[in-house]
Amino acid sequence: MPNYIPYLSLIIASLLILTIMMVREWKSIILVLHLAFAGMSYIFELVVLVIFKAYDYSPGILKNNYLDSMFGATVSNFCTVPAVAILIAYYQLRSKWIIYAAVFLGGMDWLFVYLNIYRHHWWTSLYTVVTLLGFFWICRTWMTKIRKGRPVFQYFTLLLYTFCVSDSIFFMYLLSGWRRLHFGLYHNPLRDDVMLTVTLSFCIALILVNAMFWSNKYIFTFMGCICIGIGQYFLYETGHLALYVAPWLYASAYAATLLLVAVICRVGLKSLLYFGNKQ
């Protein structure tokens, strides 16, 4: 059996959960929170996978082993874990369901190791169960605060949501081969690129969210985008951003991508505020 089949099965199961919830509830907040919870997972994976190299994924999709592992991480953190989290959080499922879900996904962790499509270094399946128990409980509690329209939770939800969107989209630049970010943090240039891509994506999210959350004036968003563009130019001039396409082409594509992220951020903000006011 090809390595990608179990990963594809997880993607299908996650899409099924989201589709059923969207058809039943028809509320955009479900997608917003799904992506916010994915943003939480991205931060966790950055620490455990990228920095401390706890494990490797092997979906067999990409030729480069490190990028292939990052793609496998995306299946887990963008699809499976947040899909289960939003199911638990939105319907406020009892603690026994949190335990069942954590144990089930811990079992999937063990199965993937057994199938040799995922490898532990110092991580164990028990760690997966324990961390998921905490994560699902946080998500369930988080949902209650969002329903009450708490501004602090709305802000951090929007930040995590925008970070997830930004990181997922700009990860495509890494795969495209159009550019390479490097700062000399790691011997592996791709690991270095991933670290910087995540860091810059969080900075982009921070700028856009602060420009939108505290004011309705589009001028602040425009100024934020200008600052982000200046940051890219600075990286290029200092040699930390290497381009393998014409600079004008990269700049045009980057501007269009940044605009897309800003629009998605604005849509997420409206969804959060509307949901909080309707409860």
Coordinates of N, CA, C and O in Angstrom, one line a residue, residues 119-248:
R119 N 7.7 8.2 11.8 CA 8.8 7.7 12.7 C 9.0 8.6 13.9 O 9.1 9.8 13.7
H120 N 9.0 8.0 15.1 CA 9.4 8.7 16.3 C 10.9 8.8 16.4 O 11.6 7.9 16.1
H121 N 11.4 9.9 17.0 CA 12.7 10.0 17.4 C 12.8 9.9 19.0 O 13.3 8.9 19.5
W122 N 12.3 10.9 19.6 CA 12.2 10.8 21.1 C 10.7 10.9 21.5 O 10.4 10.7 22.7
W123 N 9.8 11.1 20.6 CA 8.4 11.2 20.9 C 7.8 9.8 21.1 O 8.4 8.8 20.7
T124 N 6.6 9.7 21.8 CA 5.9 8.5 21.9 C 4.4 8.7 21.7 O 3.9 9.8 21.7
S125 N 3.7 7.7 21.4 CA 2.2 7.8 21.2 C 1.5 8.2 22.4 O 0.5 8.9 22.4
L126 N 2.1 7.9 23.6 CA 1.5 8.4 24.9 C 1.6 9.9 25.0 O 0.6 10.5 25.4
Y127 N 2.7 10.5 24.5 CA 2.8 12.0 24.5 C 1.7 12.6 23.6 O 1.1 13.6 23.9
T128 N 1.4 11.9 22.5 CA 0.3 12.4 21.6 C -1.0 12.4 22.3 O -1.8 13.4 22.2
V129 N -1.3 11.3 23.1 CA -2.6 11.3 23.8 C -2.6 12.4 24.8 O -3.7 13.1 24.9
V130 N -1.6 12.6 25.6 CA -1.6 13.6 26.7 C -1.7 15.0 26.1 O -2.5 15.8 26.6
T131 N -1.0 15.3 25.1 CA -1.0 16.7 24.5 C -2.4 16.9 23.9 O -2.9 18.0 24.0
L132 N -3.0 15.9 23.3 CA -4.3 16.1 22.7 C -5.4 16.3 23.7 O -6.4 17.0 23.5
L133 N -5.2 15.6 24.8 CA -6.2 15.8 25.9 C -6.2 17.3 26.4 O -7.3 17.9 26.5
G134 N -5.0 17.8 26.5 CA -4.9 19.2 26.9 C -5.4 20.2 25.8 O -6.1 21.1 26.0
F135 N -5.1 19.8 24.5 CA -5.4 20.7 23.4 C -7.0 20.7 23.2 O -7.6 21.8 23.1
F136 N -7.6 19.6 23.3 CA -9.1 19.5 23.1 C -9.8 20.2 24.2 O -10.8 20.9 24.0
W137 N -9.3 20.1 25.4 CA -9.9 20.8 26.6 C -9.8 22.3 26.4 O -10.7 23.1 26.6
I138 N -8.6 22.8 25.9 CA -8.4 24.2 25.7 C -9.4 24.7 24.6 O -10.0 25.8 24.7
C139 N -9.5 23.9 23.5 CA -10.4 24.3 22.4 C -11.9 24.4 22.9 O -12.6 25.3 22.5
R140 N -12.3 23.4 23.7 CA -13.6 23.5 24.2 C -13.9 24.7 25.1 O -14.9 25.3 25.0
T141 N -12.9 25.0 26.0 CA -13.0 26.2 26.8 C -13.0 27.5 26.0 O -13.7 28.4 26.2
W142 N -12.1 27.5 25.0 CA -12.0 28.6 24.1 C -13.3 29.0 23.4 O -13.7 30.1 23.3
M143 N -14.0 27.9 23.0 CA -15.3 28.1 22.3 C -16.3 28.8 23.2 O -17.1 29.7 22.7
T144 N -16.3 28.5 24.5 CA -17.3 29.2 25.4 C -17.0 30.7 25.4 O -17.9 31.5 25.6
K145 N -15.7 31.1 25.4 CA -15.3 32.5 25.4 C -15.7 33.2 24.2 O -16.1 34.4 24.2
I146 N -15.6 32.5 23.0 CA -16.0 33.1 21.7 C -17.5 33.3 21.7 O -18.0 34.3 21.2
R147 N -18.2 32.4 22.2 CA -19.7 32.5 22.3 C -20.1 33.7 23.1 O -21.1 34.3 22.8
K148 N -19.3 34.0 24.1 CA -19.7 35.2 25.0 C -19.2 36.5 24.4 O -19.4 37.5 25.0
G149 N -18.5 36.4 23.2 CA -18.0 37.6 22.6 C -16.9 38.3 23.3 O -16.7 39.5 23.3
R150 N -16.0 37.5 24.0 CA -14.9 38.1 24.8 C -13.8 38.7 23.8 O -13.3 37.9 23.0
P151 N -13.6 40.0 23.8 CA -12.6 40.6 22.9 C -11.2 40.0 22.9 O -10.7 39.8 21.8
V152 N -10.7 39.6 24.0 CA -9.4 39.0 24.1 C -9.3 37.7 23.3 O -8.4 37.5 22.5
F153 N -10.3 36.9 23.4 CA -10.4 35.6 22.7 C -10.7 35.8 21.2 O -10.2 35.1 20.4
Q154 N -11.5 36.8 20.9 CA -11.7 37.2 19.5 C -10.4 37.6 18.8 O -10.1 37.2 17.7
Y155 N -9.6 38.4 19.6 CA -8.4 38.9 19.0 C -7.4 37.7 18.7 O -6.8 37.6 17.6
F156 N -7.2 36.9 19.7 CA -6.3 35.8 19.6 C -6.8 34.7 18.6 O -6.0 34.1 17.9
T157 N -8.1 34.6 18.5 CA -8.6 33.7 17.5 C -8.3 34.2 16.1 O -7.9 33.4 15.2
L158 N -8.5 35.5 15.9 CA -8.2 36.1 14.6 C -6.8 36.0 14.3 O -6.4 35.7 13.1
L159 N -5.9 36.2 15.3 CA -4.5 36.1 15.1 C -4.1 34.7 14.7 O -3.3 34.5 13.7
L160 N -4.6 33.7 15.3 CA -4.2 32.3 15.0 C -4.8 31.9 13.7 O -4.2 31.2 12.9
Y161 N -6.0 32.3 13.4 CA -6.7 32.1 12.1 C -5.9 32.7 10.9 O -5.6 32.0 9.9
T162 N -5.5 33.9 11.1 CA -4.7 34.6 10.0 C -3.3 34.0 9.9 O -2.8 33.9 8.8
F163 N -2.7 33.6 11.0 CA -1.4 33.0 11.0 C -1.5 31.7 10.2 O -0.6 31.4 9.4
C164 N -2.5 30.9 10.5 CA -2.7 29.6 9.8 C -2.8 29.8 8.3 O -2.2 29.2 7.4
V165 N -3.7 30.8 7.9 CA -3.9 31.1 6.5 C -2.6 31.6 5.8 O -2.2 31.1 4.7
S166 N -1.9 32.5 6.5 CA -0.7 33.1 5.9 C 0.4 32.0 5.8 O 1.0 31.9 4.7
D167 N 0.6 31.2 6.8 CA 1.6 30.2 6.8 C 1.3 29.1 5.7 O 2.2 28.7 5.0
S168 N 0.1 28.7 5.6 CA -0.3 27.7 4.6 C -0.1 28.2 3.2 O 0.4 27.5 2.3
I169 N -0.5 29.5 3.0 CA -0.3 30.0 1.6 C 1.1 30.2 1.2 O 1.6 29.9 0.2
F170 N 1.9 30.9 2.2 CA 3.3 31.2 1.9 C 4.2 29.9 1.9 O 5.3 30.0 1.3
F171 N 3.7 28.8 2.4 CA 4.4 27.6 2.3 C 4.5 27.1 0.9 O 5.4 26.4 0.5
M172 N 3.5 27.5 0.1 CA 3.5 27.2 -1.3 C 4.7 27.8 -2.1 O 5.2 27.3 -3.0
Y173 N 5.1 29.0 -1.6 CA 6.3 29.6 -2.2 C 7.6 28.7 -1.9 O 8.4 28.7 -2.8
L174 N 7.6 28.1 -0.8 CA 8.7 27.2 -0.5 C 8.7 26.0 -1.5 O 9.8 25.6 -2.0
L175 N 7.5 25.5 -1.7 CA 7.4 24.3 -2.6 C 7.7 24.7 -4.0 O 8.1 23.9 -4.8
S176 N 7.3 25.9 -4.4 CA 7.4 26.3 -5.8 C 8.8 26.5 -6.3 O 9.1 26.3 -7.5
G177 N 9.8 26.7 -5.4 CA 11.2 26.9 -5.8 C 11.4 28.3 -6.3 O 12.5 28.6 -6.8
W178 N 10.5 29.2 -6.1 CA 10.7 30.6 -6.6 C 11.7 31.4 -5.7 O 12.3 32.3 -6.2
R179 N 11.7 31.0 -4.5 CA 12.6 31.7 -3.6 C 13.1 30.8 -2.5 O 12.6 29.7 -2.2
R180 N 14.1 31.3 -1.8 CA 14.6 30.5 -0.6 C 15.0 31.5 0.5 O 15.8 32.5 0.2
L181 N 14.4 31.3 1.6 CA 14.8 32.1 2.8 C 15.9 31.4 3.6 O 15.8 30.2 3.8
H182 N 16.9 32.2 4.0 CA 17.9 31.5 4.8 C 18.5 32.5 5.8 O 18.7 33.7 5.5
F183 N 18.8 32.0 6.9 CA 19.4 32.9 8.0 C 20.5 32.2 8.7 O 21.1 32.7 9.6
G184 N 20.8 31.0 8.3 CA 21.9 30.2 8.9 C 21.6 29.6 10.3 O 22.5 29.3 11.0
L185 N 20.3 29.4 10.6 CA 19.9 28.9 11.8 C 20.2 27.4 11.9 O 20.6 26.8 12.9
Y186 N 20.0 26.7 10.8 CA 20.2 25.2 10.7 C 21.1 24.9 9.5 O 21.1 25.6 8.5
H187 N 21.7 23.7 9.6 CA 22.5 23.2 8.5 C 21.7 22.9 7.3 O 22.1 23.1 6.2
N188 N 20.5 22.3 7.6 CA 19.6 22.0 6.5 C 18.9 23.3 6.0 O 18.2 23.9 6.7
P189 N 19.1 23.7 4.7 CA 18.6 24.9 4.2 C 17.0 24.9 4.2 O 16.4 26.0 4.4
L190 N 16.4 23.8 4.0 CA 15.0 23.7 4.0 C 14.4 23.9 5.4 O 13.3 24.5 5.5
R191 N 15.1 23.3 6.3 CA 14.6 23.5 7.7 C 14.8 25.0 8.1 O 13.9 25.5 8.8
D192 N 15.8 25.6 7.6 CA 16.0 27.0 7.9 C 14.9 27.8 7.2 O 14.3 28.8 7.8
D193 N 14.5 27.4 6.0 CA 13.4 28.1 5.3 C 12.1 28.0 6.0 O 11.3 28.9 6.1
V194 N 11.8 26.7 6.4 CA 10.5 26.5 7.1 C 10.4 27.4 8.4 O 9.4 28.0 8.6
M195 N 11.5 27.4 9.1 CA 11.5 28.2 10.4 C 11.3 29.7 10.1 O 10.5 30.3 10.8
L196 N 11.9 30.2 9.0 CA 11.7 31.6 8.7 C 10.4 31.9 8.1 O 9.7 32.9 8.3
T197 N 9.8 30.9 7.3 CA 8.5 31.1 6.7 C 7.5 31.2 7.8 O 6.6 32.0 7.7
V198 N 7.6 30.3 8.8 CA 6.6 30.3 9.9 C 6.7 31.6 10.7 O 5.7 32.2 11.0
T199 N 7.9 32.0 11.0 CA 8.2 33.2 11.7 C 7.6 34.5 11.0 O 6.9 35.3 11.6
L200 N 7.9 34.6 9.7 CA 7.4 35.7 8.9 C 5.9 35.7 8.8 O 5.2 36.7 8.8
S201 N 5.3 34.5 8.7 CA 3.9 34.3 8.6 C 3.2 34.8 9.8 O 2.2 35.5 9.8
F202 N 3.8 34.5 11.0 CA 3.3 35.0 12.2 C 3.4 36.5 12.3 O 2.4 37.2 12.8
C203 N 4.5 37.1 11.9 CA 4.7 38.5 11.9 C 3.6 39.2 11.0 O 3.1 40.3 11.3
I204 N 3.4 38.6 9.8 CA 2.4 39.1 8.9 C 1.0 39.1 9.5 O 0.3 40.1 9.4
A205 N 0.7 38.0 10.2 CA -0.6 37.9 10.9 C -0.7 39.0 12.0 O -1.8 39.6 12.1
L206 N 0.4 39.2 12.7 CA 0.4 40.1 13.8 C 0.1 41.6 13.3 O -0.7 42.3 13.8
I207 N 0.7 41.9 12.2 CA 0.6 43.2 11.6 C -0.9 43.4 11.0 O -1.5 44.4 11.3
L208 N -1.4 42.4 10.3 CA -2.7 42.6 9.7 C -3.8 42.6 10.7 O -4.7 43.4 10.6
V209 N -3.7 41.7 11.7 CA -4.7 41.6 12.7 C -4.8 42.9 13.6 O -5.9 43.4 13.8
N210 N -3.6 43.4 13.9 CA -3.6 44.7 14.7 C -4.1 45.9 13.9 O -4.7 46.8 14.4
A211 N -3.9 45.8 12.5 CA -4.4 46.9 11.7 C -5.9 46.8 11.5 O -6.5 47.9 11.3
M212 N -6.5 45.6 11.6 CA -7.9 45.5 11.4 C -8.7 45.4 12.6 O -9.9 45.9 12.7
F213 N -8.2 44.8 13.7 CA -9.0 44.5 14.8 C -9.4 45.8 15.6 O -10.5 45.9 16.2
W214 N -8.4 46.7 15.7 CA -8.6 47.9 16.5 C -9.2 49.1 15.7 O -9.5 50.1 16.3
S215 N -9.4 48.9 14.4 CA -9.9 50.0 13.6 C -10.6 49.5 12.3 O -10.1 48.5 11.8
N216 N -11.6 50.2 11.9 CA -12.3 49.8 10.6 C -11.7 50.5 9.4 O -12.1 50.3 8.3
K217 N -10.7 51.4 9.7 CA -10.2 52.2 8.6 C -9.2 51.3 7.7 O -8.2 50.8 8.3
Y218 N -9.4 51.3 6.4 CA -8.6 50.5 5.6 C -7.2 51.0 5.4 O -6.3 50.3 5.0
I219 N -7.0 52.3 5.7 CA -5.7 52.9 5.6 C -4.6 52.2 6.5 O -3.5 52.0 6.1
F220 N -5.1 51.7 7.6 CA -4.1 51.0 8.5 C -3.7 49.6 7.9 O -2.6 49.2 8.1
T221 N -4.7 49.0 7.3 CA -4.4 47.7 6.6 C -3.4 48.0 5.5 O -2.4 47.2 5.3
F222 N -3.6 49.0 4.7 CA -2.8 49.4 3.6 C -1.3 49.7 4.1 O -0.3 49.2 3.6
M223 N -1.2 50.4 5.2 CA 0.1 50.8 5.8 C 0.8 49.5 6.3 O 2.0 49.4 6.2
G224 N 0.0 48.6 6.9 CA 0.5 47.3 7.3 C 1.1 46.5 6.2 O 2.2 46.0 6.3
C225 N 0.4 46.5 5.0 CA 0.9 45.8 3.9 C 2.2 46.4 3.3 O 3.1 45.7 2.9
I226 N 2.2 47.7 3.4 CA 3.4 48.4 2.9 C 4.6 48.0 3.8 O 5.7 47.8 3.3
C227 N 4.4 48.0 5.1 CA 5.5 47.6 6.0 C 5.9 46.2 5.8 O 7.2 45.9 5.8
I228 N 5.0 45.3 5.5 CA 5.3 43.9 5.2 C 6.2 43.8 3.9 O 7.2 43.1 3.8
G229 N 5.8 44.6 2.9 CA 6.5 44.7 1.6 C 7.9 45.2 1.8 O 8.9 44.7 1.2
I230 N 8.1 46.2 2.7 CA 9.4 46.8 3.0 C 10.3 45.7 3.6 O 11.5 45.6 3.4
G231 N 9.6 44.9 4.5 CA 10.3 43.8 5.2 C 10.9 42.8 4.2 O 12.0 42.3 4.3
Q232 N 10.1 42.5 3.2 CA 10.5 41.6 2.1 C 11.7 42.2 1.3 O 12.7 41.5 1.0
Y233 N 11.6 43.4 1.0 CA 12.7 44.1 0.3 C 14.0 44.1 1.1 O 15.1 43.9 0.6
F234 N 13.9 44.3 2.4 CA 15.0 44.3 3.3 C 15.7 43.0 3.3 O 16.9 42.9 3.3
L235 N 14.9 41.9 3.4 CA 15.4 40.5 3.4 C 16.2 40.3 2.0 O 17.2 39.6 2.0
Y236 N 15.6 40.8 1.0 CA 16.2 40.6 -0.4 C 17.5 41.3 -0.5 O 18.5 40.8 -0.9
E237 N 17.6 42.6 0.0 CA 18.8 43.4 -0.1 C 19.9 42.9 0.8 O 21.1 43.0 0.5
T238 N 19.5 42.3 2.0 CA 20.5 41.8 2.9 C 20.9 40.3 2.6 O 21.8 39.8 3.3
G239 N 20.4 39.7 1.5 CA 20.8 38.4 1.1 C 20.1 37.3 1.8 O 20.4 36.1 1.6
H240 N 19.1 37.6 2.7 CA 18.4 36.5 3.4 C 17.2 35.9 2.5 O 16.6 34.9 2.9
L241 N 16.9 36.6 1.4 CA 15.9 36.2 0.5 C 16.5 36.0 -0.9 O 16.9 37.0 -1.5
A242 N 16.6 34.8 -1.3 CA 17.2 34.5 -2.7 C 16.1 34.2 -3.6 O 15.2 33.4 -3.3
L243 N 16.1 34.9 -4.8 CA 15.0 34.7 -5.8 C 15.5 33.9 -6.9 O 16.6 34.1 -7.4
Y244 N 14.7 33.0 -7.5 CA 15.0 32.2 -8.6 C 14.1 32.5 -9.8 O 14.0 31.7 -10.8
V245 N 13.3 33.6 -9.7 CA 12.5 34.1 -10.7 C 12.8 35.6 -10.8 O 13.4 36.2 -9.9
A246 N 12.3 36.3 -11.8 CA 12.5 37.7 -11.9 C 11.9 38.4 -10.7 O 10.8 38.1 -10.3
P247 N 12.6 39.4 -10.2 CA 12.1 40.1 -9.0 C 10.7 40.7 -9.2 O 9.9 40.7 -8.3
W248 N 10.4 41.3 -10.4 CA 9.1 41.9 -10.6 C 8.0 40.8 -10.5 O 6.9 41.1 -10.1

